Coordinates of C-alpha atoms and ligand atoms in Angstrom, one line a residue:
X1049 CA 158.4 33.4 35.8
X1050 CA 158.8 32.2 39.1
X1051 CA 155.8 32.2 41.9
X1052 CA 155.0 35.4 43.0
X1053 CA 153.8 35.7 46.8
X1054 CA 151.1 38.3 47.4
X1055 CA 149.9 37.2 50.5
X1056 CA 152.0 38.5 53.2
X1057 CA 149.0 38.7 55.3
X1058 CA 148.0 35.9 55.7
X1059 CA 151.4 34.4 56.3
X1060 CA 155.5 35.0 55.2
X1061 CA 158.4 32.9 54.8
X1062 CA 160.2 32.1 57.2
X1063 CA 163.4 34.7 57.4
X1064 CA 166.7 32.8 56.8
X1065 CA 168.7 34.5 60.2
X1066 CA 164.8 33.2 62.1
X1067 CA 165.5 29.5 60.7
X1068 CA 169.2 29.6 62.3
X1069 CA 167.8 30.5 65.5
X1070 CA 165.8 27.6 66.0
X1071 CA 167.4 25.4 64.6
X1072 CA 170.2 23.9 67.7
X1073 CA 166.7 24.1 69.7
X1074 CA 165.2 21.4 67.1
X1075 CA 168.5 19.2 67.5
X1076 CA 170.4 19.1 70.4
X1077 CA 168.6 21.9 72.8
X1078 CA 165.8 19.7 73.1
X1079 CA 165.6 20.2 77.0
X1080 CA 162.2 21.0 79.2
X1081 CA 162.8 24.3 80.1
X1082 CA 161.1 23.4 83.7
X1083 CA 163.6 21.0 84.1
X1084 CA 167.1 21.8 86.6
X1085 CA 169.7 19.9 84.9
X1086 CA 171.9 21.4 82.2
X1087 CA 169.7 20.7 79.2
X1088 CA 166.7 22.4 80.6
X1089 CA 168.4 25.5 81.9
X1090 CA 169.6 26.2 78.3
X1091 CA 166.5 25.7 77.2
X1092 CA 165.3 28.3 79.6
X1093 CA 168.2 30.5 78.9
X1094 CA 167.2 30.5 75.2
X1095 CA 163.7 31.7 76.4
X1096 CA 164.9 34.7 78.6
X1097 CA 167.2 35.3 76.1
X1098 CA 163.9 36.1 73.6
X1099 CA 161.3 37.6 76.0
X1100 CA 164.4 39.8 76.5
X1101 CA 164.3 40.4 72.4
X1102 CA 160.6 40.8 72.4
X1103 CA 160.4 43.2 75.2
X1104 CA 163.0 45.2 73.3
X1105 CA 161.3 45.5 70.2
X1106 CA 158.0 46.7 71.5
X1107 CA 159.8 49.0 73.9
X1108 CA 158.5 46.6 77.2
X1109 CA 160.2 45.5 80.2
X1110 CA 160.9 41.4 79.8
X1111 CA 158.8 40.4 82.8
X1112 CA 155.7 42.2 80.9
X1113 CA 155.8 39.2 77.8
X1114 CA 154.4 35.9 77.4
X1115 CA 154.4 33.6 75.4
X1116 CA 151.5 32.1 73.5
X1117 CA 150.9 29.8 70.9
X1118 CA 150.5 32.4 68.2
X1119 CA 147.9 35.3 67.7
X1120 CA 144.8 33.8 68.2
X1121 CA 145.6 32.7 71.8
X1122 CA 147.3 36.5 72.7
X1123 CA 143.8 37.3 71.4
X1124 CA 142.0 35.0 72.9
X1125 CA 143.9 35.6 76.4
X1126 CA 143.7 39.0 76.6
X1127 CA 139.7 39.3 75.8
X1128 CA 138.6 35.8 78.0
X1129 CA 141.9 36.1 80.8
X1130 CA 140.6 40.0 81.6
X1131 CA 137.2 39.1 81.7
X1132 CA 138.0 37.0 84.3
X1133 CA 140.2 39.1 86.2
X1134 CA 137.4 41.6 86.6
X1135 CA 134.5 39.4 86.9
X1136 CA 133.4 41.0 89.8
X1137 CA 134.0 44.7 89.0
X1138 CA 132.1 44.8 85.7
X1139 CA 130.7 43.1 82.6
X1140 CA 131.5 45.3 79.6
X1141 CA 134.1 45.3 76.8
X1142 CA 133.8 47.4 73.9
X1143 CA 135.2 46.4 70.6
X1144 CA 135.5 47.0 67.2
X1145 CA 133.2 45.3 64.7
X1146 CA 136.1 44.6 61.9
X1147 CA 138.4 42.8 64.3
X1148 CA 139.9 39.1 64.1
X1149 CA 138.2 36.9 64.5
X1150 CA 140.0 35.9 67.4
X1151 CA 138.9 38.7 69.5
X1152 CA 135.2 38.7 68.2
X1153 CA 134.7 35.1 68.5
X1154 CA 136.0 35.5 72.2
X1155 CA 133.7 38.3 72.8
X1156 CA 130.9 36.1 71.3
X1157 CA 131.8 33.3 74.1
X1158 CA 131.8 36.2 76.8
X1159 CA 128.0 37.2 75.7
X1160 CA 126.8 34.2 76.3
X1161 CA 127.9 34.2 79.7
X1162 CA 126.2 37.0 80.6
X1163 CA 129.0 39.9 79.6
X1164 CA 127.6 42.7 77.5
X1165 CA 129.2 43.9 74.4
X1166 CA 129.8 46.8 72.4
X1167 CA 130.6 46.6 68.9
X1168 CA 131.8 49.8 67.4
X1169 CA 131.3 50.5 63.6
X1170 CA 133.3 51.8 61.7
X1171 CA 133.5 54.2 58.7
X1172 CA 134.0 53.5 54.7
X1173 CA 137.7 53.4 55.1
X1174 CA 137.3 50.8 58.0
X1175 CA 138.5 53.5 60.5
X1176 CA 136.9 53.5 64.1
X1177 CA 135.7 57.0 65.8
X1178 CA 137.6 57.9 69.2
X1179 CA 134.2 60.0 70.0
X1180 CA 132.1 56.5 69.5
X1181 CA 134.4 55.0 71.8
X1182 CA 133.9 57.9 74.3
X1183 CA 130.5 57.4 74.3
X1184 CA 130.3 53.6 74.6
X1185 CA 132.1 53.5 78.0
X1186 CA 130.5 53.2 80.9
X1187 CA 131.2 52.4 85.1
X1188 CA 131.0 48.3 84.3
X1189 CA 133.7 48.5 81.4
X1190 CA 136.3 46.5 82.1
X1191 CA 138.0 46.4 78.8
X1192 CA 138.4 48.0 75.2
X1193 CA 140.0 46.0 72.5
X1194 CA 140.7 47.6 69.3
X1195 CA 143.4 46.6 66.9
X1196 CA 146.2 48.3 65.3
X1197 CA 145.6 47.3 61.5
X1198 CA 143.2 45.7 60.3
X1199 CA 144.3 42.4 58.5
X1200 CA 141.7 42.3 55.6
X1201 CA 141.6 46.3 53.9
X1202 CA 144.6 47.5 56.2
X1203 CA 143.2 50.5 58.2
X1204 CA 145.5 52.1 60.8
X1205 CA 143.4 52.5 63.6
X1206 CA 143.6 55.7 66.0
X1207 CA 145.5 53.6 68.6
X1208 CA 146.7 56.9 70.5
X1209 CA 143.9 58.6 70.6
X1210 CA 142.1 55.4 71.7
X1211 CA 144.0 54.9 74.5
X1212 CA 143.9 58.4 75.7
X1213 CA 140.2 58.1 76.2
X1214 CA 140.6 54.5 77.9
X1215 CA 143.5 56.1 80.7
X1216 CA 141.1 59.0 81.6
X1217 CA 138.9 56.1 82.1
X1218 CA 140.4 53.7 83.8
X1219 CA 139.8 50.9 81.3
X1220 CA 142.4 48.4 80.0
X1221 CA 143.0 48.6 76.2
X1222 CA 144.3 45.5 74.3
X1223 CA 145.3 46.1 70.8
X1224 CA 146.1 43.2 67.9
X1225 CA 149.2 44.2 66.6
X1226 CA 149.6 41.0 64.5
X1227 CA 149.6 43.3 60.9
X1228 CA 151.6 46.0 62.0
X1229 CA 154.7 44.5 63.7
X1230 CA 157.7 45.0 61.3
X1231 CA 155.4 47.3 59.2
X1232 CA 154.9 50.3 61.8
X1233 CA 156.9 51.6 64.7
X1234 CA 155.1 49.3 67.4
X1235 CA 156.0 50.9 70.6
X1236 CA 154.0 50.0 73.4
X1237 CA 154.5 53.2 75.7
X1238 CA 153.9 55.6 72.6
X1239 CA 150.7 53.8 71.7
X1240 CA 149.8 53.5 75.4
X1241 CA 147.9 50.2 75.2
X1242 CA 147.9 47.9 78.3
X1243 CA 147.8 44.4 76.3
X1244 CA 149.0 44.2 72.8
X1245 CA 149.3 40.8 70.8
X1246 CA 152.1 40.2 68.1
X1247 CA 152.8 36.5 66.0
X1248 CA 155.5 34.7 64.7
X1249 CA 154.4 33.9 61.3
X1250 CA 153.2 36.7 59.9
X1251 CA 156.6 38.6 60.7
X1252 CA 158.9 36.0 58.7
X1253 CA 159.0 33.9 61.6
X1254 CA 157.4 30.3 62.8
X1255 CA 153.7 29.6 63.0
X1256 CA 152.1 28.4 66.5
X1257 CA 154.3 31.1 68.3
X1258 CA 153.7 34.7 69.2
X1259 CA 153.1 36.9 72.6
X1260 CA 150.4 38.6 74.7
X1261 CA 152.5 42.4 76.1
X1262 CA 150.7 42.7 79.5
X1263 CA 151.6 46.0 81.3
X1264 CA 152.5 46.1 84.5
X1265 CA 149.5 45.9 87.3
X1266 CA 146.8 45.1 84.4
X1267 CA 144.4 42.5 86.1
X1268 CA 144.8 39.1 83.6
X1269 CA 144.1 35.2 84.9
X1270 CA 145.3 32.8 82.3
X1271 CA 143.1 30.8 80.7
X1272 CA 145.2 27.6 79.7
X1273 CA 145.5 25.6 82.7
X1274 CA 148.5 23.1 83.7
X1275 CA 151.7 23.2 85.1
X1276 CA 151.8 27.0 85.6
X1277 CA 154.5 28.2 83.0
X1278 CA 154.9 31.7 81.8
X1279 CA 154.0 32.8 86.0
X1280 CA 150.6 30.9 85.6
X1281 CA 149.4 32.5 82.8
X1282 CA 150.0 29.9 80.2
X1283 CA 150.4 26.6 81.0
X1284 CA 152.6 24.4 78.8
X1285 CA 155.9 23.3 77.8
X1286 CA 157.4 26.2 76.0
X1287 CA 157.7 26.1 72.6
X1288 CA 161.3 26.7 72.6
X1289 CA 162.5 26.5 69.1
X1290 CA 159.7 28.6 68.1
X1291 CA 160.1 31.1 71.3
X1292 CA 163.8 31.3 69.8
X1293 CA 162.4 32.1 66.3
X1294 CA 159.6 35.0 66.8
X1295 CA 162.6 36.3 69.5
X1296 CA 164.2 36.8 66.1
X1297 CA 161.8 37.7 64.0
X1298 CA 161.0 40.4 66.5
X1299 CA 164.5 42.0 66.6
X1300 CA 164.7 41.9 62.8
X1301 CA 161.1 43.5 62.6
X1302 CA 161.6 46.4 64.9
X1303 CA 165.0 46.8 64.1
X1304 CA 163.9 46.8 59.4
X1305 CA 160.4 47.9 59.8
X1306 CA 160.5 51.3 58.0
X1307 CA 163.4 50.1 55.3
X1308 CA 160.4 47.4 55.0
X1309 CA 157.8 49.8 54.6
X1310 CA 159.8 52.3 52.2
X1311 CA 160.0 49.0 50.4
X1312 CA 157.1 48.0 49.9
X1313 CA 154.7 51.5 49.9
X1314 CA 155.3 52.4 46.5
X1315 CA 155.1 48.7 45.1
X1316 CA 151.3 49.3 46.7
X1317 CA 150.5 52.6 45.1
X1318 CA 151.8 51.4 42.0
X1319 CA 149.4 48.2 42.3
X1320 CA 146.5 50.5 43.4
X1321 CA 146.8 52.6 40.6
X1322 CA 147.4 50.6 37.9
X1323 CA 144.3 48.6 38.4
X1324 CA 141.9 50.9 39.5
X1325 CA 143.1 53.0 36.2
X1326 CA 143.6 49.6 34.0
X1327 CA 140.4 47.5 34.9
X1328 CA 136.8 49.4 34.9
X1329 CA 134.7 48.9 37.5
X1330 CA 136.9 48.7 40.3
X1331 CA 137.1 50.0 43.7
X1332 CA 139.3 50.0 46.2
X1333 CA 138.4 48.9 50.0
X1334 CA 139.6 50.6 53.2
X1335 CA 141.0 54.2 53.5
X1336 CA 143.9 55.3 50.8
X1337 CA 145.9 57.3 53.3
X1338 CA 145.5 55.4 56.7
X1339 CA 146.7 52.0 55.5
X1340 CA 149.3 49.0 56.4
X1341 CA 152.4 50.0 53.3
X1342 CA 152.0 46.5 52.0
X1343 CA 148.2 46.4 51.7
X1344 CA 146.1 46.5 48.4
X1345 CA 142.2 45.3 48.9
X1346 CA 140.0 46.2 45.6
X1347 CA 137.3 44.8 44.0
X1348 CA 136.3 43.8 41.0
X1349 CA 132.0 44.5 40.5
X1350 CA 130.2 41.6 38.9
X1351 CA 132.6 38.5 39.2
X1352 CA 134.2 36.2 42.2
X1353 CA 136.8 36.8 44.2
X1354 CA 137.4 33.0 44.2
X1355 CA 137.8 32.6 40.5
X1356 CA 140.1 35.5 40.0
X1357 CA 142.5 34.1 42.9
X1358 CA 142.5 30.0 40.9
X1359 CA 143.1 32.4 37.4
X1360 CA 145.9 34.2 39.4
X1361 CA 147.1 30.9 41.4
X1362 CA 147.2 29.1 37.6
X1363 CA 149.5 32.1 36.2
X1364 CA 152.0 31.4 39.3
X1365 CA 150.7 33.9 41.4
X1366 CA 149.4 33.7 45.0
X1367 CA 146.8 35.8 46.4
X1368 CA 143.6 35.6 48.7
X1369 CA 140.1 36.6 48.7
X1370 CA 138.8 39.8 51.1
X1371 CA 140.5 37.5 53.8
X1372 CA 142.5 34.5 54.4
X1373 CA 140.4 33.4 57.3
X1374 CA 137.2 33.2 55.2
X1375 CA 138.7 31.3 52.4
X1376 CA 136.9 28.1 53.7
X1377 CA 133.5 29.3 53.7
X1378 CA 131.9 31.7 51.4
X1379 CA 130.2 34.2 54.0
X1380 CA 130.8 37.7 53.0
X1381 CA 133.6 39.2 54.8
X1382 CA 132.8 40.7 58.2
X1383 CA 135.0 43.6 57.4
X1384 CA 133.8 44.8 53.9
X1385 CA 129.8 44.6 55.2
X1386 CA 131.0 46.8 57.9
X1387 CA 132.6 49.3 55.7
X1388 CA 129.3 49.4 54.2
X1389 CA 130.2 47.6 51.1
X1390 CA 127.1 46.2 49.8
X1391 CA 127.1 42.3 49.5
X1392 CA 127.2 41.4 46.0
X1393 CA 130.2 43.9 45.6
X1394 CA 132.3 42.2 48.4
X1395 CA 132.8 38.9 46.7
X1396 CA 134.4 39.8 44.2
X1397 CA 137.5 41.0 46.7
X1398 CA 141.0 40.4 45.8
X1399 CA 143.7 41.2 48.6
X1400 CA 147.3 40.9 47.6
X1401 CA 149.4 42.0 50.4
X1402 CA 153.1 42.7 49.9
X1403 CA 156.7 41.2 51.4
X1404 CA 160.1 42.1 51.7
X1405 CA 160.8 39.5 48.6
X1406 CA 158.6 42.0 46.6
X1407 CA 159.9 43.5 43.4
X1408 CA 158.6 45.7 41.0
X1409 CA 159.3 43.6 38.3
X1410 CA 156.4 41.1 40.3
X1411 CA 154.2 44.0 40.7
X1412 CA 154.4 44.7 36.5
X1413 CA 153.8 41.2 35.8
X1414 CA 150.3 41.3 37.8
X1415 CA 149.7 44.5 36.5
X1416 CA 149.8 42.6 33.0
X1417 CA 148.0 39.9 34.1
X1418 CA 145.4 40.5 35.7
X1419 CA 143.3 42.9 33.4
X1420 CA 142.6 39.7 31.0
X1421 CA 141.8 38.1 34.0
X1422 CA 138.5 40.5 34.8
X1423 CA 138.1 40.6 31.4
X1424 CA 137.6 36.9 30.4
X1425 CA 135.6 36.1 34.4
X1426 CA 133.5 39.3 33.7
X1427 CA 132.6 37.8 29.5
X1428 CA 130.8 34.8 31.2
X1429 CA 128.9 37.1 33.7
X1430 CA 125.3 37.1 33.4
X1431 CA 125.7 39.9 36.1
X1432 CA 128.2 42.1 34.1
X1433 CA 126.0 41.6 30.4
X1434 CA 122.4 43.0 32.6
X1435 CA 124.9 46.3 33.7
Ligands
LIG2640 C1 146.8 36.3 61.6 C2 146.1 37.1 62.6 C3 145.8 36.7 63.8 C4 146.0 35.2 64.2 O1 147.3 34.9 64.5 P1 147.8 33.4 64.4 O2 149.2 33.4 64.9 O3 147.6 32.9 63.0 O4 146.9 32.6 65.4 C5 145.2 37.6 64.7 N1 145.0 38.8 64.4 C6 145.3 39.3 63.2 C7 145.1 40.7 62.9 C8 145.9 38.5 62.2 O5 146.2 39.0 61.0

């Protein structure tokens, strides 16, 4: 058998019409877009030419979208650059306590400085309370960011309803829509958020490109500092084959993302049930109802999620731990604790997260696999003999 990809969310292949995009801007459009000779203006062209693609597919106007290096710096911008911007009208963001990394880490930084923090919990299916959030605002909030899916156990958050509690109050709401463009419909009027971040790579397009969506008026200083691209609020020489790329990758995304999701939904319920029924002792994490299409988090009681994922990686098949981004150290997930998972139960996570290259015939194959798997980790458990 072939190799079998699981782990659409923590990166996908690059889409074949995404590679033809960029590629005249890795040969001969190699021009600075800044520059006013021919070269550089088609450089620039090919640029417009995207932000006009991206505004598109997220229902924006052009002059709303800038480029970034990927997620993490959409993130990073949107928590740090409105901080910034409101510096002297208040010292308050609320957030939620299962997002990226990106956006936690940056509200981490803010802290120290001085800003205050809320972190909102969530429930067992990773779901976040609009009445919490109510309650956590106050006169000196000057931001709320609370993604759209979660990347780890793939809770849909209550975007809507979110962002009908920050308009009464006045309060910017930046949303990471990193999992859910090309999955869900990502509009950014219907979800009414004021600063939304999509990438390139985890939508079939490049790595080290994506966007920060900043609605008109919103207050936002940049935070990379330079030559003043992107109207000052992100300095750097475009990456323009990549720009050209995730300008792609967005039109195919908006334009396939519920034949995507019809695709790959019951490929997930199928894997869902088949191992919770095949393999005892397993649960799964996040909400059943309220989750990405491609998403399948469970876990296996008395064993590591490490070992299962070299087992699986050995029979050809690629798949990550609770999360991709904690694959380097072996902290317990930030996500599963705050579902309430207890911590000897969140190591042994297994995420496998579906793709448009998907087929059933993969999804039986795993299904057949992995139950010897569990079987043979959980025989040389001293954990799983003492239950
Ligand atoms: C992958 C991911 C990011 C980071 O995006 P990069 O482009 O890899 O920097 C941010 N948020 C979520 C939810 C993600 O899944």
């Amino acid at each position: 058998m072939h190799r079998i990809y699981m782990d659409n969310a923590a990166t996908t292949p690059i889409h074949p019409e995404v590679l033809e995009a960029m590629l005249p801007y890795l040969r001969e459009g190699f021009g600075n877009p800044s520059s006013i000779y021919e070269e550089g203006r088609e450089a620039k062209k090919a640029i417009e030419a995207a932000r006009e693609k991206v505004a598109q597919a997220l229902g924006a106007e052009s002059t709303e979208i800038f480029f970034t290096s990927g997620g993490t710096e959409a993130d990073n911008l949107a928590v740090l650059g409105t901080a910034r911007a409101n510096a002297g009208k208040g010292d308050h963001i609320i957030t939620s306590a299962i997002e990226h990394h990106a956006v936690l880490e940056s509200c981490h930084y803010l802290e120290k400085e001085g800003f205050k923090v809320t972190y909102l919990p969530v429930d067992s299916g990773g779901l976040v309370d609009p009445g919490d959030l109510h309650k956590a605002i106050t006169g000196s909030t000057i931001l709320v960011s609370i993604m759209h899916a979660n990347n780890e156990v793939g809770s849909i958050e209550p975007i809507e309803e979110i962002s009908l509690i920050c308009r009464e109050a006045g309060v910017p709401l930046h949303s990471d829509a990193v999992q859910t463009v090309g999955q869900l419909d990502v509009d950014v009027n219907q979800l009414g958020v004021d600063l939304l971040t999509a990438s390139g790579h985890k939508i079939y397009g490049p790595k080290g490109v994506g966007c920060l969506y900043v609605r008109k008026k919103t207050r936002l200083k940049g935070v990379m500092l330079g030559g003043g691209q992107e109207k000052r609020i992100r300095s750097g020489t475009e990456n323009v084959a990549g720009i050209a790329g995730f300008g792609k990758a967005m039109e195919l995304a908006a334009a396939e993302w519920r034949e995507r999701s019809e695709h790959v939904r019951p490929l997930r319920d199928r894997l869902i049930e088949g191992l919770l029924e095949g393999i005892s002792y397993t649960e799964l994490s996040g909400d059943r109802y309220r989750r990405l299409p491609n998403n399948v988090n469970v876990r296996f009681n008395f064993i590591e999620g490490e070992a299962i994922c070299l087992r699986l990686d050995f029979l050809g098949i690629a798949a990550s731990t609770g999360s991709a981004c904690s694959s380097e150290s072996l902290e317990a997930s930030h996500v599963l604790l705050a579902l309430g998972i207890p911590v000897e139960e969140t190591h042994g996570s297994l995420r496998l997260t579906l793709g448009r290259e998907n087929t059933a015939e993969e999804v039986d194959y795993v299904l057949e696999n992995l139950p010897p798997v569990i079987e043979s980790l959980r025989a040389m458990s001293p954990l799983y003999h003492g239950s």
